[in-house]
Amino acid sequence: MNSRDRLRDGELRRRMEDELIEVIKNHSMLKELRERRRREDLQSKIQDDKPLTDMIDNILKKSPTLSQIFLKGERLSNPLNLHEVGEQKQFEGKFFPTFFQIKGRKKDKFVKRVPKNVRTRVNFETDAENEYFDRDNQPGKEQLNLNGEIAENYNLNLHNGIATVNIRIPEEAIIGQELNYTLIVDDETRFEPFVEEFTIIVEEEQKYKNKGVKGKRKKGRGNGDDAREDESRLALPNVIEIRKDEWEKHNLTDESALKVVNNGDSGFDFYINLDNIHLLTEKKSKSLQGASIIENRYKYGMVLLGLGVINHLNSEDTDEDPSVKAEEFTKMVSPMLIPMIESLGNLQEDE
């Protein structure tokens, strides 16, 4: 095999791997399973966090600086709306669907603007059962057309009433071109198939940062899935208290302060080490009530510091991982946090 053949085979393999990663990452059933496992793992750890939510909310709103950085007037909310696993209403799809339409369509024409080198998704709502396209008995059929011809480089998955079409922009597409897609869904019971049309406008390629880390997602334009309403800049993370017996599980030490995990769509999970050696040292000299106050100050302080690091790096053009930097910074400041809070709180005006 000559070098040209190896290069071609290597490129084909890379594209196949990229396609597989994209399908696995965006498959609605797999995403639901990942979230379910995460909920099961956190269910026993996250208690009623209303006091924490109220405290952080109060701190931010009382400070003009913090309010300007993190908020736009909205109250903080916890993105992990935990409820008992299995409590969700069971989806019951129909053997033959009665509707199949673009989700969230606000106008007659559904338009998305997509960088040429980025895959995009279009979601459809339906009452079809999950096996509609895959079953052996009277399966549904789907076909995606592009400008009147059968499209390539796409896949469709259906789960619990949402059909997701993942599309790769054709390599020959030019910037500014309008790609007119038509999704046709049919089965043997229908007199006429479901027909849904949408348009993708090709934009300049998205520039990626070094090390393969993608840049920040810009606010969507148009009435597509990526168009989003202006939201609060900050969502309260899920705060999980960790003790010494769980250090090994979470790769922590006696000097670890905060471990930050990006959980994807829901935001961040903050694992706070409440057996941190510096925190324990400060608690030793206090009464039981005083030790509890110190622990709460430490917890609230770590949440604010972690959010500050993440917010700063998210607003900068940097390759640094916010989770890693938040862990490093909180570990460094951990010995000084409680003494600093207590000392500065006792300062008088003439000092």
PDB file of N, CA and C in Angstrom, residues 74-158:
ATOM      1  N   GLU A  74     -32.370  37.471  37.283  1.00  0.00           N
ATOM      2  CA  GLU A  74     -33.138  36.276  37.551  1.00  0.00           C
ATOM      3  C   GLU A  74     -32.656  35.608  38.828  1.00  0.00           C
ATOM      4  N   ARG A  75     -33.527  34.834  39.427  1.00  0.00           N
ATOM      5  CA  ARG A  75     -33.140  34.078  40.595  1.00  0.00           C
ATOM      6  C   ARG A  75     -32.391  32.837  40.139  1.00  0.00           C
ATOM      7  N   LEU A  76     -31.404  32.434  40.919  1.00  0.00           N
ATOM      8  CA  LEU A  76     -30.665  31.227  40.592  1.00  0.00           C
ATOM      9  C   LEU A  76     -31.564  30.008  40.678  1.00  0.00           C
ATOM     10  N   SER A  77     -31.275  29.034  39.859  1.00  0.00           N
ATOM     11  CA  SER A  77     -32.018  27.788  39.924  1.00  0.00           C
ATOM     12  C   SER A  77     -31.050  26.631  39.823  1.00  0.00           C
ATOM     13  N   ASN A  78     -31.449  25.500  40.366  1.00  0.00           N
ATOM     14  CA  ASN A  78     -30.619  24.314  40.311  1.00  0.00           C
ATOM     15  C   ASN A  78     -30.962  23.530  39.059  1.00  0.00           C
ATOM     16  N   PRO A  79     -29.993  23.296  38.158  1.00  0.00           N
ATOM     17  CA  PRO A  79     -30.300  22.607  36.913  1.00  0.00           C
ATOM     18  C   PRO A  79     -30.632  21.140  37.092  1.00  0.00           C
ATOM     19  N   LEU A  80     -30.239  20.533  38.206  1.00  0.00           N
ATOM     20  CA  LEU A  80     -30.545  19.122  38.418  1.00  0.00           C
ATOM     21  C   LEU A  80     -31.821  19.004  39.218  1.00  0.00           C
ATOM     22  N   ASN A  81     -32.937  18.844  38.536  1.00  0.00           N
ATOM     23  CA  ASN A  81     -34.228  18.731  39.195  1.00  0.00           C
ATOM     24  C   ASN A  81     -34.436  17.270  39.562  1.00  0.00           C
ATOM     25  N   LEU A  82     -33.815  16.867  40.674  1.00  0.00           N
ATOM     26  CA  LEU A  82     -33.819  15.459  41.036  1.00  0.00           C
ATOM     27  C   LEU A  82     -35.197  14.999  41.478  1.00  0.00           C
ATOM     28  N   HIS A  83     -35.592  13.852  40.973  1.00  0.00           N
ATOM     29  CA  HIS A  83     -36.752  13.172  41.504  1.00  0.00           C
ATOM     30  C   HIS A  83     -36.461  11.693  41.422  1.00  0.00           C
ATOM     31  N   GLU A  84     -37.306  10.904  42.018  1.00  0.00           N
ATOM     32  CA  GLU A  84     -37.025   9.481  42.108  1.00  0.00           C
ATOM     33  C   GLU A  84     -36.826   8.885  40.724  1.00  0.00           C
ATOM     34  N   VAL A  85     -35.775   8.048  40.605  1.00  0.00           N
ATOM     35  CA  VAL A  85     -35.519   7.381  39.343  1.00  0.00           C
ATOM     36  C   VAL A  85     -36.695   6.477  39.009  1.00  0.00           C
ATOM     37  N   GLY A  86     -37.144   6.542  37.767  1.00  0.00           N
ATOM     38  CA  GLY A  86     -38.285   5.748  37.363  1.00  0.00           C
ATOM     39  C   GLY A  86     -39.598   6.468  37.568  1.00  0.00           C
ATOM     40  N   GLU A  87     -39.528   7.684  38.129  1.00  0.00           N
ATOM     41  CA  GLU A  87     -40.738   8.437  38.416  1.00  0.00           C
ATOM     42  C   GLU A  87     -41.310   9.089  37.166  1.00  0.00           C
ATOM     43  N   GLN A  88     -40.448   9.247  36.118  1.00  0.00           N
ATOM     44  CA  GLN A  88     -40.905   9.896  34.908  1.00  0.00           C
ATOM     45  C   GLN A  88     -42.052   9.115  34.274  1.00  0.00           C
ATOM     46  N   LYS A  89     -42.955   9.848  33.654  1.00  0.00           N
ATOM     47  CA  LYS A  89     -44.092   9.219  33.003  1.00  0.00           C
ATOM     48  C   LYS A  89     -43.612   8.377  31.831  1.00  0.00           C
ATOM     49  N   GLN A  90     -44.098   7.166  31.757  1.00  0.00           N
ATOM     50  CA  GLN A  90     -43.698   6.246  30.702  1.00  0.00           C
ATOM     51  C   GLN A  90     -44.262   6.704  29.366  1.00  0.00           C
ATOM     52  N   PHE A  91     -43.382   6.788  28.363  1.00  0.00           N
ATOM     53  CA  PHE A  91     -43.832   7.179  27.031  1.00  0.00           C
ATOM     54  C   PHE A  91     -44.526   5.996  26.364  1.00  0.00           C
ATOM     55  N   GLU A  92     -45.693   6.236  25.831  1.00  0.00           N
ATOM     56  CA  GLU A  92     -46.441   5.204  25.124  1.00  0.00           C
ATOM     57  C   GLU A  92     -46.694   5.671  23.696  1.00  0.00           C
ATOM     58  N   GLY A  93     -45.840   5.198  22.791  1.00  0.00           N
ATOM     59  CA  GLY A  93     -45.980   5.591  21.398  1.00  0.00           C
ATOM     60  C   GLY A  93     -47.006   4.751  20.660  1.00  0.00           C
ATOM     61  N   LYS A  94     -47.398   5.243  19.511  1.00  0.00           N
ATOM     62  CA  LYS A  94     -48.393   4.547  18.695  1.00  0.00           C
ATOM     63  C   LYS A  94     -47.704   3.713  17.616  1.00  0.00           C
ATOM     64  N   PHE A  95     -48.355   2.620  17.264  1.00  0.00           N
ATOM     65  CA  PHE A  95     -47.794   1.733  16.243  1.00  0.00           C
ATOM     66  C   PHE A  95     -47.660   2.479  14.919  1.00  0.00           C
ATOM     67  N   PHE A  96     -48.674   3.257  14.577  1.00  0.00           N
ATOM     68  CA  PHE A  96     -48.617   4.134  13.412  1.00  0.00           C
ATOM     69  C   PHE A  96     -48.845   5.568  13.890  1.00  0.00           C
ATOM     70  N   PRO A  97     -47.893   6.463  13.681  1.00  0.00           N
ATOM     71  CA  PRO A  97     -48.010   7.828  14.212  1.00  0.00           C
ATOM     72  C   PRO A  97     -49.110   8.631  13.529  1.00  0.00           C
ATOM     73  N   THR A  98     -49.621   9.611  14.278  1.00  0.00           N
ATOM     74  CA  THR A  98     -50.636  10.515  13.721  1.00  0.00           C
ATOM     75  C   THR A  98     -50.045  11.874  13.366  1.00  0.00           C
ATOM     76  N   PHE A  99     -48.810  12.136  13.809  1.00  0.00           N
ATOM     77  CA  PHE A  99     -48.135  13.378  13.423  1.00  0.00           C
ATOM     78  C   PHE A  99     -46.628  13.168  13.445  1.00  0.00           C
ATOM     79  N   PHE A 100     -45.928  13.960  12.664  1.00  0.00           N
ATOM     80  CA  PHE A 100     -44.466  13.937  12.586  1.00  0.00           C
ATOM     81  C   PHE A 100     -44.051  15.310  12.095  1.00  0.00           C
ATOM     82  N   GLN A 101     -43.622  16.189  13.011  1.00  0.00           N
ATOM     83  CA  GLN A 101     -43.407  17.586  12.657  1.00  0.00           C
ATOM     84  C   GLN A 101     -42.169  18.147  13.335  1.00  0.00           C
ATOM     85  N   ILE A 102     -41.620  19.199  12.765  1.00  0.00           N
ATOM     86  CA  ILE A 102     -40.434  19.840  13.321  1.00  0.00           C
ATOM     87  C   ILE A 102     -40.759  20.407  14.700  1.00  0.00           C
ATOM     88  N   LYS A 103     -39.916  20.119  15.649  1.00  0.00           N
ATOM     89  CA  LYS A 103     -40.134  20.579  17.014  1.00  0.00           C
ATOM     90  C   LYS A 103     -39.824  22.071  17.132  1.00  0.00           C
ATOM     91  N   GLY A 104     -40.731  22.785  17.769  1.00  0.00           N
ATOM     92  CA  GLY A 104     -40.488  24.195  18.055  1.00  0.00           C
ATOM     93  C   GLY A 104     -40.586  25.118  16.865  1.00  0.00           C
ATOM     94  N   ARG A 105     -41.197  24.674  15.796  1.00  0.00           N
ATOM     95  CA  ARG A 105     -41.335  25.556  14.632  1.00  0.00           C
ATOM     96  C   ARG A 105     -42.184  26.763  15.008  1.00  0.00           C
ATOM     97  N   LYS A 106     -41.638  27.967  14.786  1.00  0.00           N
ATOM     98  CA  LYS A 106     -42.354  29.194  15.120  1.00  0.00           C
ATOM     99  C   LYS A 106     -42.853  29.927  13.879  1.00  0.00           C
ATOM    100  N   LYS A 107     -42.302  29.570  12.732  1.00  0.00           N
ATOM    101  CA  LYS A 107     -42.712  30.202  11.486  1.00  0.00           C
ATOM    102  C   LYS A 107     -42.942  29.121  10.445  1.00  0.00           C
ATOM    103  N   ASP A 108     -43.510  29.528   9.318  1.00  0.00           N
ATOM    104  CA  ASP A 108     -43.761  28.559   8.254  1.00  0.00           C
ATOM    105  C   ASP A 108     -42.459  27.965   7.730  1.00  0.00           C
ATOM    106  N   LYS A 109     -41.414  28.804   7.686  1.00  0.00           N
ATOM    107  CA  LYS A 109     -40.134  28.342   7.165  1.00  0.00           C
ATOM    108  C   LYS A 109     -39.155  28.148   8.311  1.00  0.00           C
ATOM    109  N   PHE A 110     -38.619  26.942   8.429  1.00  0.00           N
ATOM    110  CA  PHE A 110     -37.670  26.610   9.489  1.00  0.00           C
ATOM    111  C   PHE A 110     -36.256  26.757   8.929  1.00  0.00           C
ATOM    112  N   VAL A 111     -35.475  27.675   9.526  1.00  0.00           N
ATOM    113  CA  VAL A 111     -34.142  27.989   8.999  1.00  0.00           C
ATOM    114  C   VAL A 111     -33.111  27.895  10.110  1.00  0.00           C
ATOM    115  N   LYS A 112     -31.975  27.280   9.800  1.00  0.00           N
ATOM    116  CA  LYS A 112     -30.837  27.237  10.720  1.00  0.00           C
ATOM    117  C   LYS A 112     -29.594  27.711   9.982  1.00  0.00           C
ATOM    118  N   ARG A 113     -28.759  28.459  10.698  1.00  0.00           N
ATOM    119  CA  ARG A 113     -27.468  28.869  10.154  1.00  0.00           C
ATOM    120  C   ARG A 113     -26.401  27.995  10.801  1.00  0.00           C
ATOM    121  N   VAL A 114     -25.610  27.328   9.987  1.00  0.00           N
ATOM    122  CA  VAL A 114     -24.673  26.328  10.503  1.00  0.00           C
ATOM    123  C   VAL A 114     -23.303  26.508   9.855  1.00  0.00           C
ATOM    124  N   PRO A 115     -22.219  26.572  10.658  1.00  0.00           N
ATOM    125  CA  PRO A 115     -20.870  26.599  10.081  1.00  0.00           C
ATOM    126  C   PRO A 115     -20.633  25.359   9.217  1.00  0.00           C
ATOM    127  N   LYS A 116     -19.889  25.520   8.166  1.00  0.00           N
ATOM    128  CA  LYS A 116     -19.712  24.448   7.189  1.00  0.00           C
ATOM    129  C   LYS A 116     -19.093  23.201   7.799  1.00  0.00           C
ATOM    130  N   ASN A 117     -18.221  23.358   8.789  1.00  0.00           N
ATOM    131  CA  ASN A 117     -17.509  22.213   9.351  1.00  0.00           C
ATOM    132  C   ASN A 117     -18.150  21.664  10.622  1.00  0.00           C
ATOM    133  N   VAL A 118     -19.411  21.993  10.864  1.00  0.00           N
ATOM    134  CA  VAL A 118     -20.084  21.554  12.086  1.00  0.00           C
ATOM    135  C   VAL A 118     -21.311  20.718  11.736  1.00  0.00           C
ATOM    136  N   ARG A 119     -21.449  19.582  12.419  1.00  0.00           N
ATOM    137  CA  ARG A 119     -22.679  18.805  12.265  1.00  0.00           C
ATOM    138  C   ARG A 119     -23.814  19.543  12.961  1.00  0.00           C
ATOM    139  N   THR A 120     -25.014  19.352  12.479  1.00  0.00           N
ATOM    140  CA  THR A 120     -26.159  20.001  13.102  1.00  0.00           C
ATOM    141  C   THR A 120     -27.284  18.999  13.289  1.00  0.00           C
ATOM    142  N   ARG A 121     -28.210  19.351  14.175  1.00  0.00           N
ATOM    143  CA  ARG A 121     -29.344  18.475  14.462  1.00  0.00           C
ATOM    144  C   ARG A 121     -30.644  19.231  14.241  1.00  0.00           C
ATOM    145  N   VAL A 122     -31.627  18.521  13.748  1.00  0.00           N
ATOM    146  CA  VAL A 122     -32.987  19.040  13.645  1.00  0.00           C
ATOM    147  C   VAL A 122     -33.888  18.029  14.341  1.00  0.00           C
ATOM    148  N   ASN A 123     -34.669  18.503  15.301  1.00  0.00           N
ATOM    149  CA  ASN A 123     -35.529  17.623  16.084  1.00  0.00           C
ATOM    150  C   ASN A 123     -36.972  17.669  15.591  1.00  0.00           C
ATOM    151  N   PHE A 124     -37.599  16.510  15.616  1.00  0.00           N
ATOM    152  CA  PHE A 124     -38.992  16.376  15.193  1.00  0.00           C
ATOM    153  C   PHE A 124     -39.803  15.766  16.331  1.00  0.00           C
ATOM    154  N   GLU A 125     -41.038  16.202  16.447  1.00  0.00           N
ATOM    155  CA  GLU A 125     -41.960  15.641  17.432  1.00  0.00           C
ATOM    156  C   GLU A 125     -42.888  14.650  16.747  1.00  0.00           C
ATOM    157  N   THR A 126     -43.183  13.559  17.445  1.00  0.00           N
ATOM    158  CA  THR A 126     -44.073  12.551  16.885  1.00  0.00           C
ATOM    159  C   THR A 126     -44.656  11.706  18.007  1.00  0.00           C
ATOM    160  N   ASP A 127     -45.712  10.978  17.701  1.00  0.00           N
ATOM    161  CA  ASP A 127     -46.261  10.035  18.676  1.00  0.00           C
ATOM    162  C   ASP A 127     -45.968   8.595  18.263  1.00  0.00           C
ATOM    163  N   ALA A 128     -44.964   8.426  17.388  1.00  0.00           N
ATOM    164  CA  ALA A 128     -44.578   7.082  16.950  1.00  0.00           C
ATOM    165  C   ALA A 128     -43.837   6.355  18.065  1.00  0.00           C
ATOM    166  N   GLU A 129     -44.011   5.051  18.149  1.00  0.00           N
ATOM    167  CA  GLU A 129     -43.281   4.255  19.125  1.00  0.00           C
ATOM    168  C   GLU A 129     -41.803   4.212  18.755  1.00  0.00           C
ATOM    169  N   ASN A 130     -40.961   3.884  19.722  1.00  0.00           N
ATOM    170  CA  ASN A 130     -39.513   3.930  19.504  1.00  0.00           C
ATOM    171  C   ASN A 130     -39.037   3.004  18.389  1.00  0.00           C
ATOM    172  N   GLU A 131     -39.731   1.888  18.184  1.00  0.00           N
ATOM    173  CA  GLU A 131     -39.303   0.902  17.188  1.00  0.00           C
ATOM    174  C   GLU A 131     -39.933   1.138  15.824  1.00  0.00           C
ATOM    175  N   TYR A 132     -40.549   2.265  15.627  1.00  0.00           N
ATOM    176  CA  TYR A 132     -41.313   2.526  14.401  1.00  0.00           C
ATOM    177  C   TYR A 132     -40.505   2.247  13.133  1.00  0.00           C
ATOM    178  N   PHE A 133     -39.259   2.711  13.082  1.00  0.00           N
ATOM    179  CA  PHE A 133     -38.451   2.535  11.878  1.00  0.00           C
ATOM    180  C   PHE A 133     -37.678   1.214  11.861  1.00  0.00           C
ATOM    181  N   ASP A 134     -37.567   0.531  12.990  1.00  0.00           N
ATOM    182  CA  ASP A 134     -36.673  -0.622  13.100  1.00  0.00           C
ATOM    183  C   ASP A 134     -37.387  -1.963  13.246  1.00  0.00           C
ATOM    184  N   ARG A 135     -38.672  -1.960  13.482  1.00  0.00           N
ATOM    185  CA  ARG A 135     -39.376  -3.222  13.732  1.00  0.00           C
ATOM    186  C   ARG A 135     -39.493  -4.043  12.439  1.00  0.00           C
ATOM    187  N   ASP A 136     -39.737  -5.328  12.604  1.00  0.00           N
ATOM    188  CA  ASP A 136     -39.875  -6.229  11.454  1.00  0.00           C
ATOM    189  C   ASP A 136     -41.264  -6.151  10.831  1.00  0.00           C
ATOM    190  N   ASN A 137     -42.259  -5.887  11.654  1.00  0.00           N
ATOM    191  CA  ASN A 137     -43.641  -5.890  11.184  1.00  0.00           C
ATOM    192  C   ASN A 137     -44.098  -4.476  10.825  1.00  0.00           C
ATOM    193  N   GLN A 138     -44.351  -4.235   9.555  1.00  0.00           N
ATOM    194  CA  GLN A 138     -44.870  -2.960   9.058  1.00  0.00           C
ATOM    195  C   GLN A 138     -44.073  -1.749   9.567  1.00  0.00           C
ATOM    196  N   PRO A 139     -42.787  -1.723   9.299  1.00  0.00           N
ATOM    197  CA  PRO A 139     -41.973  -0.596   9.774  1.00  0.00           C
ATOM    198  C   PRO A 139     -42.249   0.681   8.985  1.00  0.00           C
ATOM    199  N   GLY A 140     -41.959   1.816   9.622  1.00  0.00           N
ATOM    200  CA  GLY A 140     -42.031   3.081   8.919  1.00  0.00           C
ATOM    201  C   GLY A 140     -40.794   3.275   8.053  1.00  0.00           C
ATOM    202  N   LYS A 141     -40.898   4.147   7.085  1.00  0.00           N
ATOM    203  CA  LYS A 141     -39.777   4.442   6.198  1.00  0.00           C
ATOM    204  C   LYS A 141     -39.501   5.941   6.230  1.00  0.00           C
ATOM    205  N   GLU A 142     -38.229   6.294   6.175  1.00  0.00           N
ATOM    206  CA  GLU A 142     -37.865   7.711   6.157  1.00  0.00           C
ATOM    207  C   GLU A 142     -36.855   7.964   5.053  1.00  0.00           C
ATOM    208  N   GLN A 143     -36.928   9.158   4.493  1.00  0.00           N
ATOM    209  CA  GLN A 143     -35.986   9.561   3.449  1.00  0.00           C
ATOM    210  C   GLN A 143     -35.751  11.058   3.566  1.00  0.00           C
ATOM    211  N   LEU A 144     -34.486  11.446   3.528  1.00  0.00           N
ATOM    212  CA  LEU A 144     -34.133  12.861   3.575  1.00  0.00           C
ATOM    213  C   LEU A 144     -33.619  13.283   2.208  1.00  0.00           C
ATOM    214  N   ASN A 145     -34.248  14.292   1.649  1.00  0.00           N
ATOM    215  CA  ASN A 145     -33.828  14.823   0.353  1.00  0.00           C
ATOM    216  C   ASN A 145     -33.139  16.165   0.538  1.00  0.00           C
ATOM    217  N   LEU A 146     -32.147  16.407  -0.302  1.00  0.00           N
ATOM    218  CA  LEU A 146     -31.439  17.687  -0.315  1.00  0.00           C
ATOM    219  C   LEU A 146     -31.539  18.267  -1.716  1.00  0.00           C
ATOM    220  N   ASN A 147     -32.215  19.403  -1.805  1.00  0.00           N
ATOM    221  CA  ASN A 147     -32.420  20.062  -3.103  1.00  0.00           C
ATOM    222  C   ASN A 147     -32.983  19.090  -4.136  1.00  0.00           C
ATOM    223  N   GLY A 148     -33.932  18.253  -3.695  1.00  0.00           N
ATOM    224  CA  GLY A 148     -34.634  17.365  -4.609  1.00  0.00           C
ATOM    225  C   GLY A 148     -33.996  16.012  -4.826  1.00  0.00           C
ATOM    226  N   GLU A 149     -32.790  15.782  -4.276  1.00  0.00           N
ATOM    227  CA  GLU A 149     -32.116  14.498  -4.434  1.00  0.00           C
ATOM    228  C   GLU A 149     -31.890  13.855  -3.070  1.00  0.00           C
ATOM    229  N   ILE A 150     -31.745  12.529  -3.061  1.00  0.00           N
ATOM    230  CA  ILE A 150     -31.557  11.818  -1.800  1.00  0.00           C
ATOM    231  C   ILE A 150     -30.275  12.289  -1.125  1.00  0.00           C
ATOM    232  N   ALA A 151     -30.396  12.680   0.131  1.00  0.00           N
ATOM    233  CA  ALA A 151     -29.255  13.222   0.871  1.00  0.00           C
ATOM    234  C   ALA A 151     -28.375  12.101   1.413  1.00  0.00           C
ATOM    235  N   GLU A 152     -27.114  12.429   1.604  1.00  0.00           N
ATOM    236  CA  GLU A 152     -26.168  11.526   2.238  1.00  0.00           C
ATOM    237  C   GLU A 152     -25.661  12.178   3.521  1.00  0.00           C
ATOM    238  N   ASN A 153     -24.817  11.469   4.241  1.00  0.00           N
ATOM    239  CA  ASN A 153     -24.179  12.005   5.446  1.00  0.00           C
ATOM    240  C   ASN A 153     -25.197  12.490   6.485  1.00  0.00           C
ATOM    241  N   TYR A 154     -26.149  11.628   6.798  1.00  0.00           N
ATOM    242  CA  TYR A 154     -27.089  11.950   7.865  1.00  0.00           C
ATOM    243  C   TYR A 154     -27.522  10.651   8.538  1.00  0.00           C
ATOM    244  N   ASN A 155     -28.065  10.773   9.733  1.00  0.00           N
ATOM    245  CA  ASN A 155     -28.684   9.627  10.393  1.00  0.00           C
ATOM    246  C   ASN A 155     -29.852  10.130  11.220  1.00  0.00           C
ATOM    247  N   LEU A 156     -30.774   9.228  11.519  1.00  0.00           N
ATOM    248  CA  LEU A 156     -31.972   9.581  12.277  1.00  0.00           C
ATOM    249  C   LEU A 156     -32.147   8.581  13.412  1.00  0.00           C
ATOM    250  N   ASN A 157     -32.400   9.097  14.617  1.00  0.00           N
ATOM    251  CA  ASN A 157     -32.757   8.209  15.723  1.00  0.00           C
ATOM    252  C   ASN A 157     -34.032   8.716  16.379  1.00  0.00           C
ATOM    253  N   LEU A 158     -34.820   7.773  16.853  1.00  0.00           N
ATOM    254  CA  LEU A 158     -36.138   8.069  17.417  1.00  0.00           C
ATOM    255  C   LEU A 158     -36.222   7.505  18.822  1.00  0.00           C
TER     256      LEU A 158
END
